[in-house]
Amino acid sequence: MDLSVLNDRQREAVECLEGPLLVLAGAGSGKTKVLTYRIANLVEHGVRPWNILALTFTNKAAQEMRERASALIGSDADEAWVTTFHSCCVRILRIDCDKIGYERSFTIYDDADQLKIIGDILKNMGISDKAAPKRVIKENISNAKNKSLDVKRYIQENYSDDGITEKVFEQYQRRLMAANAFDFDDLLVKTIELFEQCPEVLEKYQNRFKYVLVDEYQDTNMPQYRFVEMLCRKHGNLCVVGDDDQSIYGWRGADIRNILADIKNILSFEKDFEGAKVVRLEQNYRSTKYILDAANAVISHNSGRKPKTLWTAQEGGDPIERYSADNERDEAAFIARKILQGVQQGASYGDFAILYRTNAQSRVIESTLVNYGIPHKVFGGVRFYQRKEIADIMAYLRAIANPDDDVAFSRIINVPRRGIGDKTIDELAAAAEKSGQSMLVTALSGEGLPPKIEQKLKGIVDLMSELMAQSALMPLSDFAKYLVDKIEYQAYLISEDKKGDALMRMDNISELIGNIKEIERDVPEGESALSVFLESVALVSDIDSLDESEGAVALMTLHSAKGLEFPVVFMAGMEENVFPTRRARGDMSTGALEEERRLCYVGITRARQKLYLVNAQTRSIFGETTINRPSRFLEEIPQELMKDDRPKRVIPSEYERPAKPEVTYASMQGFGMKPPKRTPYSQRTEPTKPKLNVEYVPLMRIRHDKFGDGTIIDVSGTGGSMTVTVDFDIGGKKRFAAAYAPLYPITDE
């Protein structure tokens, strides 16, 4: 293996094979390269791939690491576990969860499933969602698990709701166990519980995984930290790669103190693993010097960090472009114009990413991209597997795989409609609770059910009996087709269709079956294709579907962009109260502002070649229009690294313009002034056309006497019949007769 492709610091990390190693890897410094070369070097020095475990946070990152490792050591890489934390824990639980009272056919509940259970519990307690929002309770339970706290202690330390969360939590965990299900947080919590209660199981995995590697170590929460520490306790061969400057998940329990050495209460890596070696990777291979200097300047304002400075050997690059928009529509139009200009110059739509602090910001941007005809994909919206039609079919598959899954069975008991009312379902649920069995098992057995209820349930009982039998007789993809036909789901969608999207929904189901076929090909021998498929779906993330070759602009939050890179990046909403958020500005003591700054650092370092920083002087969000000053993060970037892309808008002298041009709303907004009163229609005069013959073209910036500034997005017709469609910064799209409209080109000085 040729190690000459590594720089000195990378090589130092790769050649340190024994003992604990902390690699502080700045953004774009080649951390994945270091991890994969380290795996290859371990194998070259006689370590069996079987004895190597590499952990990361996303399926996309794990896949990339597996592919790179395979390129270096061939098929031997398949023997190593290169996977996410949660996938690793699922594999362990599938083998040994029976030792803590679960069956191996367990289900993994998503957010919707969790909210359904919590909602049912609150309803049974006679508590309204307004008095105790189920989403808040869900987050409290999740936060407690991510901090390795029992709920009682967490509530005492963080939240007061008259004990409601504690009471719900107890019932919630009982419901999960009765359903033979884990929520996402439980995958780690229950694996740790398994290790603690069954030392022989822990020892088995300690003996197997003699070398453990962890990517993005700064994002580990307490259960992840404990999981790794327990595995490495015997051999001590732990290599972690992380960057405290990219710790952005404090809200879900991640703690950079797992890296930092000067914080009390939480032991640091260097203290926990005596004799740990530290290697710093500071050479960046991703971004230009302008971008790196901006990132270094911003992050230097944080105090709780290990000093490091990114640098690059690359020469050249463009300054960062800053644009101060009038409002969010102007912001979006600017971004759209720059994308189209880039494409006209040879770039692909897939080269561009638009990043924002919250999903709420995407609405105007997305609608503007639609207006400009720019292909795009929004990450963080409704996920594919959360769509109703997909969730319905998935619920059937889940109930077949795990008959104890009450949440899944409750969803499909009357889908398609089969005349089963709420009263029947309530009686079935009561009988199930009395017998200590699930609703489906109770329905199948008829135990404790009155004859009248049994009769009403006969249809679903016969159906599920047949489906469960057939599922064992045919390949999973064929069974999925059979299932859809058997329940006459297309007819159901058509009967329920109010938006005219029944056929589109069936296309989604076809895509689902296609996904099943892909997973079917790689099912390990002896394992159930249905279990493998359900597991893969439960662990998928939105970003896993990102494909740069799709030729679409990517829209996502700054959090979602972690670990990704793009040739061109737009960071929108660079304003106080938006980024950093109002909450972070008022919460200095908790380090929230420093985490916002780390998030800004992450956003900046996603860009390889070009970075745009955009703010709006006024913004309407959540129904409220505010005037915000530019983000402090903009002020922290040296001005010599940026150029202002805001054009000075001038009406050329060769065009006639009114002696007293009307003050437009666009020119007044942001200063608390109201738009002028409109002239009554009877008093209006026909607008005059500039004397010069103007050639209108798409993307031309123009000014209208009444509507202000805008961008031409379409020109159609010729001569006197020509029409021009303009997307105004204030007021949206309008269409004009080109021969009469007072449209004046705006030029840059």
XYZ file of C-alpha atoms in Angstrom:
749
model
C 0.000 0.000 0.000
C 1.365 3.358 -1.070
C 1.357 5.785 1.871
C 3.157 8.476 -0.113
C -0.253 9.835 -1.183
C -0.737 11.014 2.411
C 0.672 14.192 3.882
C 2.901 13.955 6.958
C 0.119 14.384 9.518
C -2.219 11.972 7.721
C 0.519 9.382 7.528
C 1.281 9.805 11.233
C -2.353 8.993 12.045
C -2.466 6.010 9.685
C 0.734 4.453 11.045
C -0.289 4.758 14.711
C -1.949 1.335 14.960
C -1.965 0.506 18.668
C -3.503 2.337 21.606
C -5.871 5.307 21.747
C -5.575 7.958 19.037
C -7.404 11.281 18.693
C -7.268 12.820 15.208
C -8.381 16.452 15.216
C -9.398 16.802 11.583
C -10.478 20.163 10.243
C -13.108 20.427 7.519
C -11.906 19.043 4.185
C -8.644 17.746 5.649
C -9.097 14.182 4.406
C -10.459 12.430 7.487
C -12.261 9.732 5.476
C -9.014 9.068 3.623
C -7.203 8.685 6.949
C -9.816 6.277 8.317
C -9.863 4.061 5.223
C -6.075 3.997 4.894
C -5.861 3.148 8.592
C -8.215 0.178 8.058
C -6.087 -0.950 5.109
C -2.866 -0.513 7.098
C -4.254 -2.571 9.981
C -5.082 -5.397 7.557
C -1.630 -5.111 5.944
C -0.080 -5.539 9.401
C -1.948 -8.791 9.997
C -5.180 -7.644 11.662
C -8.189 -9.621 10.445
C -10.891 -7.369 8.933
C -13.301 -9.332 11.149
C -11.706 -7.631 14.153
C -12.292 -4.069 12.876
C -15.321 -1.896 13.625
C -15.686 1.540 11.988
C -18.576 3.729 13.151
C -20.033 6.858 11.607
C -23.321 8.755 11.670
C -24.874 8.490 8.207
C -25.435 5.651 5.790
C -23.943 7.824 3.060
C -20.688 8.256 5.010
C -20.561 4.551 5.867
C -21.088 3.589 2.217
C -18.311 5.919 1.089
C -15.938 4.466 3.681
C -16.774 0.887 2.648
C -16.184 1.674 -1.023
C -12.837 3.333 -0.330
C -11.717 0.481 1.919
C -12.682 -2.057 -0.771
C -10.633 -0.135 -3.318
C -7.579 -0.516 -1.062
C -7.898 -4.090 0.246
C -10.492 -5.703 -2.019
C -13.165 -8.102 -0.782
C -11.492 -8.439 2.627
C -13.143 -5.129 3.504
C -16.526 -6.899 3.534
C -15.563 -8.723 6.733
C -15.125 -5.480 8.672
C -18.129 -3.784 10.194
C -18.231 -0.340 8.579
C -21.556 1.040 9.632
C -23.506 3.650 11.579
C -23.908 3.564 15.349
C -27.570 2.638 15.087
C -27.082 -0.023 12.411
C -24.352 -1.598 14.517
C -26.641 -1.732 17.541
C -29.471 -3.222 15.480
C -27.151 -6.048 14.346
C -26.161 -6.744 17.937
C -29.779 -6.651 19.163
C -30.970 -8.955 16.358
C -28.583 -11.563 17.702
C -28.869 -11.113 21.467
C -31.968 -9.031 22.361
C -33.736 -12.158 23.656
C -31.439 -11.949 26.692
C -33.196 -8.727 27.799
C -36.734 -9.860 27.034
C -37.233 -8.929 23.356
C -37.813 -11.087 20.293
C -35.448 -10.821 17.344
C -38.297 -9.812 15.043
C -38.558 -6.416 16.782
C -39.825 -3.296 15.019
C -38.081 0.097 15.004
C -40.562 2.917 15.611
C -40.194 6.255 13.823
C -41.387 9.697 14.977
C -44.949 9.141 13.793
C -45.180 5.832 15.640
C -43.857 7.393 18.832
C -46.306 10.292 18.648
C -49.176 7.844 18.075
C -48.335 5.925 21.251
C -47.830 9.073 23.338
C -51.080 10.528 21.986
C -52.971 7.363 22.948
C -51.469 7.418 26.438
C -52.403 11.074 26.971
C -55.936 10.386 25.724
C -56.306 7.528 28.189
C -55.043 9.842 30.940
C -57.633 12.454 29.985
C -54.956 15.025 29.120
C -55.348 17.232 26.035
C -52.543 17.864 23.588
C -52.788 21.557 24.416
C -52.153 20.912 28.115
C -49.259 18.543 27.376
C -48.156 18.575 23.705
C -47.190 15.056 22.717
C -44.278 16.309 20.625
C -42.809 18.113 23.664
C -43.146 14.960 25.752
C -41.528 12.907 22.996
C -38.574 15.302 22.895
C -38.216 15.202 26.684
C -38.084 11.412 26.622
C -35.583 11.464 23.752
C -33.379 14.050 25.473
C -33.338 12.014 28.657
C -32.204 8.906 26.767
C -29.543 10.842 24.831
C -28.089 12.121 28.090
C -28.217 8.656 29.725
C -30.567 9.977 32.384
C -33.632 8.306 33.769
C -36.631 10.458 33.003
C -37.321 11.364 36.646
C -33.863 12.878 37.053
C -34.056 14.599 33.659
C -37.373 16.225 34.533
C -36.011 17.395 37.873
C -33.022 19.007 36.194
C -34.538 20.392 33.021
C -38.284 20.604 32.867
C -41.397 20.837 34.997
C -44.758 19.574 33.738
C -46.367 18.293 36.948
C -44.931 14.829 36.429
C -46.812 14.201 33.172
C -43.689 13.289 31.175
C -42.578 10.849 33.848
C -45.984 9.134 33.937
C -46.185 8.959 30.148
C -42.638 7.634 29.904
C -43.368 4.663 32.139
C -46.394 3.661 30.068
C -44.573 4.474 26.820
C -41.749 2.047 27.564
C -44.241 -0.656 28.574
C -46.127 -0.157 25.305
C -42.890 -0.415 23.320
C -41.895 -3.653 24.993
C -45.382 -5.129 24.578
C -45.179 -4.282 20.882
C -41.683 -5.816 20.685
C -40.439 -2.480 19.427
C -37.604 -0.026 20.000
C -37.584 3.658 19.255
C -34.511 5.136 17.585
C -32.890 6.207 20.857
C -33.498 2.784 22.398
C -31.233 1.108 19.872
C -28.228 2.456 21.750
C -29.776 2.538 25.212
C -30.908 -1.086 25.028
C -27.587 -2.268 23.598
C -25.819 -0.694 26.571
C -28.391 -2.321 28.851
C -27.628 -5.662 27.158
C -23.894 -5.185 27.760
C -24.476 -4.256 31.396
C -26.839 -7.124 32.172
C -24.979 -9.746 30.159
C -21.189 -9.380 30.602
C -20.646 -12.440 28.434
C -22.271 -10.628 25.484
C -20.068 -7.576 26.025
C -16.982 -9.787 26.200
C -17.980 -11.484 22.945
C -17.979 -8.180 21.107
C -14.871 -6.913 22.881
C -13.006 -9.991 21.635
C -14.328 -9.531 18.149
C -13.776 -5.778 17.743
C -10.166 -5.377 18.802
C -9.817 -2.193 16.749
C -12.533 0.479 16.800
C -12.609 3.613 14.640
C -15.131 6.432 15.104
C -15.857 9.195 12.607
C -17.342 12.588 13.583
C -16.523 11.903 17.216
C -17.541 15.414 18.254
C -21.153 14.499 17.484
C -21.321 11.583 19.915
C -23.829 11.816 22.740
C -23.474 10.058 26.077
C -24.949 6.649 25.041
C -22.710 6.569 21.952
C -19.729 7.506 24.093
C -20.540 4.756 26.607
C -21.055 2.193 23.850
C -17.616 2.879 22.382
C -15.923 3.026 25.767
C -17.395 -0.345 26.783
C -16.274 -2.037 23.565
C -12.723 -0.685 23.853
C -12.296 -1.262 27.566
C -10.418 -4.544 27.038
C -8.001 -3.763 24.193
C -7.840 0.046 24.205
C -7.322 0.303 20.446
C -9.599 3.219 19.711
C -9.079 5.782 16.966
C -11.492 8.711 16.904
C -11.606 11.420 14.265
C -13.391 14.644 15.007
C -13.428 18.394 14.917
C -14.711 20.348 17.880
C -15.356 23.263 15.499
C -18.023 21.159 13.762
C -19.990 20.110 16.818
C -23.525 21.229 15.899
C -25.809 18.682 17.544
C -25.945 19.894 21.125
C -29.751 19.882 20.886
C -29.732 16.094 20.522
C -27.176 15.385 23.220
C -23.886 15.626 21.350
C -21.127 16.996 23.529
C -17.785 18.338 22.318
C -16.577 17.759 25.824
C -16.013 14.199 24.664
C -13.027 15.783 22.871
C -12.082 18.763 25.008
C -9.831 18.120 27.991
C -10.646 20.993 30.300
C -14.291 20.419 31.180
C -15.349 18.980 34.513
C -18.074 16.353 35.035
C -17.698 14.792 31.587
C -14.382 13.008 31.208
C -12.445 13.831 28.083
C -11.035 11.421 25.586
C -7.496 12.117 26.689
C -8.360 11.491 30.331
C -10.467 8.410 29.681
C -7.851 6.777 27.494
C -4.513 7.152 29.169
C -1.588 7.754 26.888
C -3.727 8.932 24.001
C -1.843 10.302 21.027
C -3.195 13.473 19.361
C -2.671 14.295 15.665
C -3.932 17.490 14.033
C -5.004 17.606 10.379
C -5.097 21.230 9.241
C -4.332 21.102 5.518
C -7.583 21.509 3.593
C -8.075 19.869 0.180
C -11.613 21.111 -0.482
C -11.922 24.878 -0.476
C -10.190 27.992 -1.765
C -8.112 30.261 0.447
C -10.848 32.906 0.499
C -13.321 30.393 1.903
C -10.895 28.966 4.451
C -9.798 32.377 5.676
C -13.447 33.323 6.191
C -14.137 30.096 8.106
C -11.044 30.580 10.299
C -12.038 34.179 11.019
C -15.551 33.249 12.129
C -14.652 30.272 14.303
C -11.800 32.145 16.014
C -14.460 34.067 17.965
C -15.368 30.882 19.879
C -13.610 30.278 23.173
C -14.434 26.600 23.846
C -12.255 25.007 21.170
C -8.910 23.425 20.497
C -6.830 25.879 18.427
C -6.335 24.930 14.799
C -6.104 26.840 11.535
C -7.126 25.427 8.189
C -4.845 26.159 5.258
C -4.584 25.137 1.637
C -1.839 24.838 -0.934
C -4.329 25.755 -3.675
C -3.793 29.060 -5.427
C -6.446 31.385 -6.783
C -10.168 31.356 -6.182
C -12.867 34.012 -6.128
C -13.746 36.307 -3.251
C -16.867 35.490 -1.277
C -19.839 37.336 -2.715
C -22.185 39.098 -0.341
C -25.655 40.286 -1.291
C -28.014 42.336 0.887
C -31.515 41.743 -0.476
C -34.569 43.906 0.042
C -36.577 40.945 1.310
C -36.813 37.179 1.075
C -38.230 37.334 -2.477
C -35.306 39.443 -3.644
C -32.976 37.039 -1.836
C -34.465 34.059 -3.658
C -34.449 35.832 -7.034
C -30.772 36.726 -6.623
C -29.923 33.092 -5.910
C -31.949 31.898 -8.903
C -30.245 34.383 -11.241
C -26.782 33.359 -10.074
C -27.610 29.683 -10.608
C -28.857 30.310 -14.148
C -25.783 32.393 -14.915
C -23.584 29.584 -13.641
C -25.392 27.009 -15.774
C -25.071 29.254 -18.837
C -21.319 29.278 -18.161
C -21.109 25.473 -18.136
C -21.970 24.440 -14.570
C -24.484 21.711 -13.728
C -27.531 22.349 -11.537
C -26.156 19.654 -9.244
C -23.145 21.864 -8.507
C -25.268 24.235 -6.424
C -26.529 23.979 -2.856
C -28.720 26.447 -0.975
C -28.341 26.251 2.808
C -30.561 27.875 5.414
C -30.995 27.799 9.186
C -34.600 26.549 9.323
C -36.859 24.659 6.931
C -39.359 27.532 7.015
C -36.969 29.582 4.870
C -37.198 27.136 1.981
C -40.757 28.002 0.894
C -39.988 31.254 -0.938
C -36.737 29.892 -2.347
C -38.427 26.784 -3.681
C -41.312 28.687 -5.306
C -38.822 31.076 -6.939
C -36.793 28.190 -8.362
C -40.021 26.799 -9.801
C -40.767 30.172 -11.432
C -37.306 30.225 -12.992
C -37.574 26.634 -14.198
C -34.628 25.490 -12.086
C -34.654 21.766 -11.183
C -34.171 21.261 -7.467
C -34.629 18.843 -4.600
C -35.579 19.807 -1.062
C -34.093 17.722 1.728
C -35.896 17.720 5.030
C -39.440 17.860 3.695
C -41.838 14.923 3.727
C -39.686 11.850 3.442
C -40.580 9.173 0.926
C -41.414 6.599 3.592
C -43.653 9.079 5.441
C -46.027 9.521 2.505
C -49.447 8.057 3.271
C -49.499 5.446 0.533
C -46.002 4.236 1.425
C -46.714 4.263 5.160
C -49.858 2.174 4.556
C -48.040 -0.587 2.667
C -45.149 -0.459 5.124
C -47.610 -0.911 8.005
C -48.879 -4.146 6.394
C -45.312 -5.403 6.022
C -44.470 -4.432 9.613
C -47.530 -6.210 11.033
C -46.675 -9.337 9.050
C -43.061 -9.285 10.272
C -44.021 -8.466 13.867
C -47.637 -9.350 14.843
C -47.067 -7.594 18.180
C -46.764 -4.204 16.458
C -50.018 -2.535 17.525
C -49.158 0.791 15.896
C -48.804 -0.846 12.483
C -51.954 -2.938 12.852
C -53.987 0.062 14.080
C -53.072 1.890 10.872
C -54.234 -0.839 8.504
C -57.174 -2.364 10.349
C -59.536 -0.185 8.298
C -57.307 0.653 5.291
C -58.751 0.153 2.756
C -62.095 0.836 4.402
C -63.757 -2.361 5.551
C -66.455 -1.087 7.921
C -64.528 -1.430 11.168
C -65.544 1.453 13.431
C -63.871 3.042 16.454
C -66.096 1.078 18.862
C -64.930 -2.241 17.400
C -61.298 -1.151 17.577
C -61.724 -0.016 21.194
C -63.239 -3.373 22.175
C -60.418 -5.222 20.410
C -57.828 -3.055 22.210
C -59.510 -3.724 25.573
C -59.560 -7.477 24.960
C -55.907 -7.388 23.890
C -54.882 -5.527 27.029
C -56.813 -7.971 29.210
C -55.210 -11.004 27.565
C -51.722 -9.452 27.544
C -51.465 -9.922 23.785
C -51.309 -7.612 20.812
C -54.401 -6.527 18.906
C -53.542 -8.604 15.819
C -52.764 -11.748 17.839
C -56.014 -11.260 19.786
C -57.985 -10.787 16.562
C -56.423 -13.927 15.048
C -57.165 -16.039 18.147
C -60.534 -14.481 18.995
C -59.633 -14.734 22.682
C -61.941 -12.626 24.849
C -63.851 -11.176 21.887
C -67.674 -11.137 21.757
C -69.077 -13.013 18.727
C -70.360 -9.742 17.236
C -66.864 -8.198 17.313
C -65.327 -11.390 15.918
C -67.700 -11.204 12.977
C -66.800 -7.574 12.244
C -63.115 -8.484 12.344
C -63.451 -11.576 10.153
C -62.430 -9.769 6.975
C -59.167 -8.377 8.331
C -58.442 -11.657 10.174
C -58.842 -13.734 6.995
C -56.784 -11.213 5.023
C -53.893 -11.104 7.498
C -53.869 -14.895 7.847
C -53.542 -15.272 4.081
C -50.921 -12.526 3.780
C -48.799 -13.977 6.572
C -48.904 -17.396 4.895
C -48.090 -16.035 1.435
C -45.201 -13.895 2.685
C -43.212 -17.038 3.391
C -43.811 -18.511 -0.063
C -42.518 -15.887 -2.481
C -39.734 -13.326 -2.884
C -40.412 -10.115 -0.984
C -40.808 -7.897 -4.059
C -43.322 -10.335 -5.571
C -45.149 -10.486 -2.267
C -45.333 -6.689 -2.092
C -47.027 -6.655 -5.528
C -49.356 -9.415 -4.381
C -50.201 -7.458 -1.224
C -51.051 -4.266 -3.124
C -53.308 -6.206 -5.508
C -54.891 -8.302 -2.761
C -56.058 -5.319 -0.719
C -57.156 -3.524 -3.934
C -55.150 -0.510 -2.908
C -55.321 1.285 -6.260
C -59.112 1.245 -6.196
C -58.960 2.572 -2.631
C -56.691 5.455 -3.642
C -58.985 6.362 -6.539
C -62.054 6.307 -4.279
C -60.305 8.576 -1.760
C -58.721 10.844 -4.392
C -59.559 14.508 -3.803
C -56.451 16.068 -5.370
C -56.166 14.039 -8.550
C -52.932 12.371 -7.421
C -54.010 8.720 -7.174
C -51.846 7.645 -10.118
C -48.853 9.538 -8.742
C -49.332 7.705 -5.444
C -49.359 4.385 -7.287
C -46.126 5.434 -8.987
C -44.662 5.928 -5.503
C -45.704 2.393 -4.597
C -43.984 1.143 -7.740
C -40.857 2.959 -6.568
C -41.220 1.259 -3.182
C -41.288 -2.148 -4.848
C -38.222 -1.137 -6.855
C -36.448 -0.276 -3.586
C -37.383 -3.696 -2.230
C -35.848 -5.370 -5.293
C -32.563 -3.536 -4.764
C -32.308 -4.590 -1.123
C -33.423 -8.129 -1.972
C -30.271 -8.688 -4.015
C -27.970 -8.149 -1.030
C -29.780 -10.021 1.734
C -27.250 -12.137 3.683
C -27.814 -15.878 3.515
C -30.101 -17.146 6.255
C -31.660 -13.754 6.998
C -35.214 -12.659 6.299
C -35.539 -10.271 3.363
C -38.523 -8.636 5.080
C -36.578 -7.994 8.295
C -33.567 -6.656 6.388
C -35.780 -4.346 4.332
C -37.723 -2.977 7.301
C -34.469 -2.389 9.163
C -32.919 -0.510 6.240
C -35.986 1.733 5.960
C -36.032 2.496 9.685
C -32.396 3.595 9.590
C -32.431 5.610 6.354
C -31.921 9.373 6.493
C -33.076 12.021 4.069
C -29.544 12.930 3.002
C -28.800 9.323 2.048
C -30.759 9.973 -1.149
C -28.529 12.865 -2.231
C -27.098 12.190 -5.682
C -24.933 14.973 -7.089
C -25.315 13.496 -10.574
C -29.087 14.053 -10.563
C -28.629 17.540 -11.988
C -30.754 19.325 -9.415
C -30.010 22.147 -6.998
C -29.929 20.870 -3.402
C -31.926 22.755 -0.746
C -31.307 21.831 2.876
C -30.736 23.126 6.374
C -27.227 23.805 7.575
C -27.516 20.828 9.930
C -28.371 18.513 7.028
C -25.368 19.761 5.036
C -22.906 18.380 7.581
C -20.445 16.021 5.861
C -21.349 17.194 2.341
C -19.586 19.484 -0.107
C -20.575 21.366 -3.253
C -18.765 23.480 -5.840
C -21.066 26.440 -5.166
C -22.881 27.196 -1.904
C -25.441 29.875 -1.068
C -26.013 30.584 2.628
C -29.359 32.368 2.871
C -30.835 34.245 5.806
C -27.599 35.687 7.191
C -29.397 37.938 9.661
C -29.635 38.393 13.401
C -32.620 36.495 14.836
C -32.512 34.146 11.863
C -28.882 33.044 12.021
C -27.956 33.177 14.830
C -31.463 32.478 16.044
C -33.237 34.715 18.506
C -33.061 31.907 21.081
C -29.296 31.529 20.724
C -28.747 35.296 21.038
C -30.560 35.341 24.365
C -28.982 32.149 25.729
C -25.292 32.982 26.021
C -24.684 30.939 29.174
C -25.406 27.585 27.570
C -23.030 27.998 24.681
C -25.896 28.222 22.200
C -24.315 31.168 20.401
C -21.014 29.322 20.043
C -22.878 26.360 18.577
C -24.539 28.704 16.062
C -21.088 29.964 15.124
C -19.875 26.384 14.652
C -22.886 25.851 12.400
C -21.841 28.886 10.363
C -18.327 27.412 10.116
C -19.808 24.150 8.841
C -21.848 26.016 6.231
C -18.901 28.035 4.957
C -16.690 24.959 4.648
C -19.235 23.082 2.493
C -18.165 25.270 -0.460
C -15.351 24.133 -2.722
C -15.053 26.964 -5.254
C -17.626 29.687 -4.670
C -19.527 30.965 -1.639
C -22.414 33.430 -1.540
C -23.597 34.954 1.746
C -27.062 36.497 1.461
C -29.162 38.457 3.926
C -32.543 40.168 3.636
C -33.238 43.589 5.135
C -36.803 42.541 5.914
C -38.169 39.010 6.163
C -41.634 37.510 6.619
C -41.435 34.214 8.439
C -44.039 32.422 10.530
C -46.485 35.151 9.524
C -44.385 37.959 10.999
C -42.454 40.600 9.057
C -39.302 41.798 10.781
C -36.438 44.155 10.067
C -33.160 42.416 10.911
C -29.624 43.682 10.847
C -27.012 41.556 9.087
C -25.715 38.558 11.017
C -22.755 39.131 13.318
C -21.089 36.274 11.450
C -20.889 38.500 8.376
C -19.192 41.166 10.449
C -16.657 38.620 11.718
C -15.393 37.961 8.175
C -12.676 40.412 7.055
C -14.084 42.701 4.397
C -11.126 42.103 2.065
C -12.329 38.515 1.635
C -15.699 39.609 0.268
C -17.122 41.640 -2.552
C -20.538 43.250 -2.441
C -22.700 41.827 -5.203
C -25.420 44.393 -4.663
C -25.634 46.388 -7.932
C -26.049 50.113 -7.939
C -29.265 50.399 -9.849
C -29.133 53.168 -12.421
C -31.547 54.122 -15.145
C -29.370 54.956 -18.173
C -29.540 58.562 -19.359
C -30.468 57.567 -22.889
C -33.838 56.476 -21.647
C -36.600 58.887 -20.776
C -37.713 58.690 -17.183
C -40.410 60.674 -15.382
C -39.338 64.042 -13.933
C -40.695 62.940 -10.563
C -40.572 59.150 -10.470
C -43.118 57.555 -8.223
C -41.656 56.237 -4.978
C -42.194 52.491 -5.022
C -43.057 50.155 -2.227
C -39.812 48.328 -2.982
C -37.844 51.482 -2.200
C -39.736 52.144 1.016
C -40.074 48.709 2.599
C -37.852 48.142 5.589
C -38.269 51.731 6.816
C -41.704 51.496 8.336
C -43.393 53.463 5.497
C -46.638 52.503 3.835
C -46.891 52.160 0.048
C -48.384 55.113 -1.798
C -52.081 55.235 -2.499
C -52.947 53.814 -5.888
C -54.236 56.247 -8.496
C -57.899 55.608 -9.309
C -58.303 53.758 -12.573
C -60.253 56.645 -14.197
C -57.386 59.047 -13.535
C -54.612 56.846 -14.828
C -52.744 57.736 -17.981
C -51.329 55.318 -20.476
C -47.695 54.589 -19.602
C -45.105 55.707 -22.054
C -42.550 53.435 -23.629
C -38.863 54.364 -23.634
C -37.895 55.907 -26.929
C -35.107 53.454 -27.557
C -35.919 50.001 -28.815
C -35.218 47.634 -25.894
C -34.406 43.962 -26.432
C -35.970 42.144 -23.487
C -34.356 38.823 -22.562
C -34.770 36.378 -19.670
C -32.750 37.231 -16.535
C -32.687 40.945 -17.428
C -33.144 43.106 -14.353
C -35.738 45.826 -14.902
C -37.598 48.526 -13.019
C -41.312 49.321 -13.284
C -42.712 52.682 -12.212
C -45.260 51.113 -9.878
C -44.025 47.615 -9.050
C -40.365 48.384 -8.458
C -37.476 46.101 -9.401
C -37.786 42.642 -10.828
C -36.365 39.993 -13.126
C -37.663 38.976 -16.537
C -38.396 35.267 -16.447
C -40.130 34.812 -19.810
C -40.413 36.591 -23.156
C -42.903 35.389 -25.757
C -44.251 36.641 -29.071
C -42.724 39.173 -31.433
C -43.227 42.770 -32.465
C -46.353 44.441 -31.162
C -47.644 41.174 -29.700
C -44.576 40.532 -27.527
C -45.296 39.843 -23.834
C -42.860 39.978 -20.941
C -43.322 38.095 -17.659
C -41.545 39.697 -14.697
C -40.970 38.282 -11.229
C -40.939 41.391 -9.017
C -38.999 41.525 -5.753
C -42.225 42.797 -4.184
C -45.499 41.602 -5.602
C -44.600 38.398 -7.448
C -45.110 37.557 -11.127
C -46.819 39.935 -13.581
C -47.231 39.860 -17.374
C -47.028 42.928 -19.608
C -47.458 43.948 -23.221
C -43.872 44.851 -24.091
C -44.908 47.670 -26.439
C -46.583 49.642 -23.655
C -45.113 48.608 -20.322
C -42.865 51.160 -18.541
C -39.998 48.698 -18.074
C -36.539 50.239 -17.721
C -33.371 48.088 -17.766
C -31.201 48.228 -14.653
C -27.473 48.198 -15.252
C -24.542 47.732 -12.902
C -21.885 50.443 -12.575
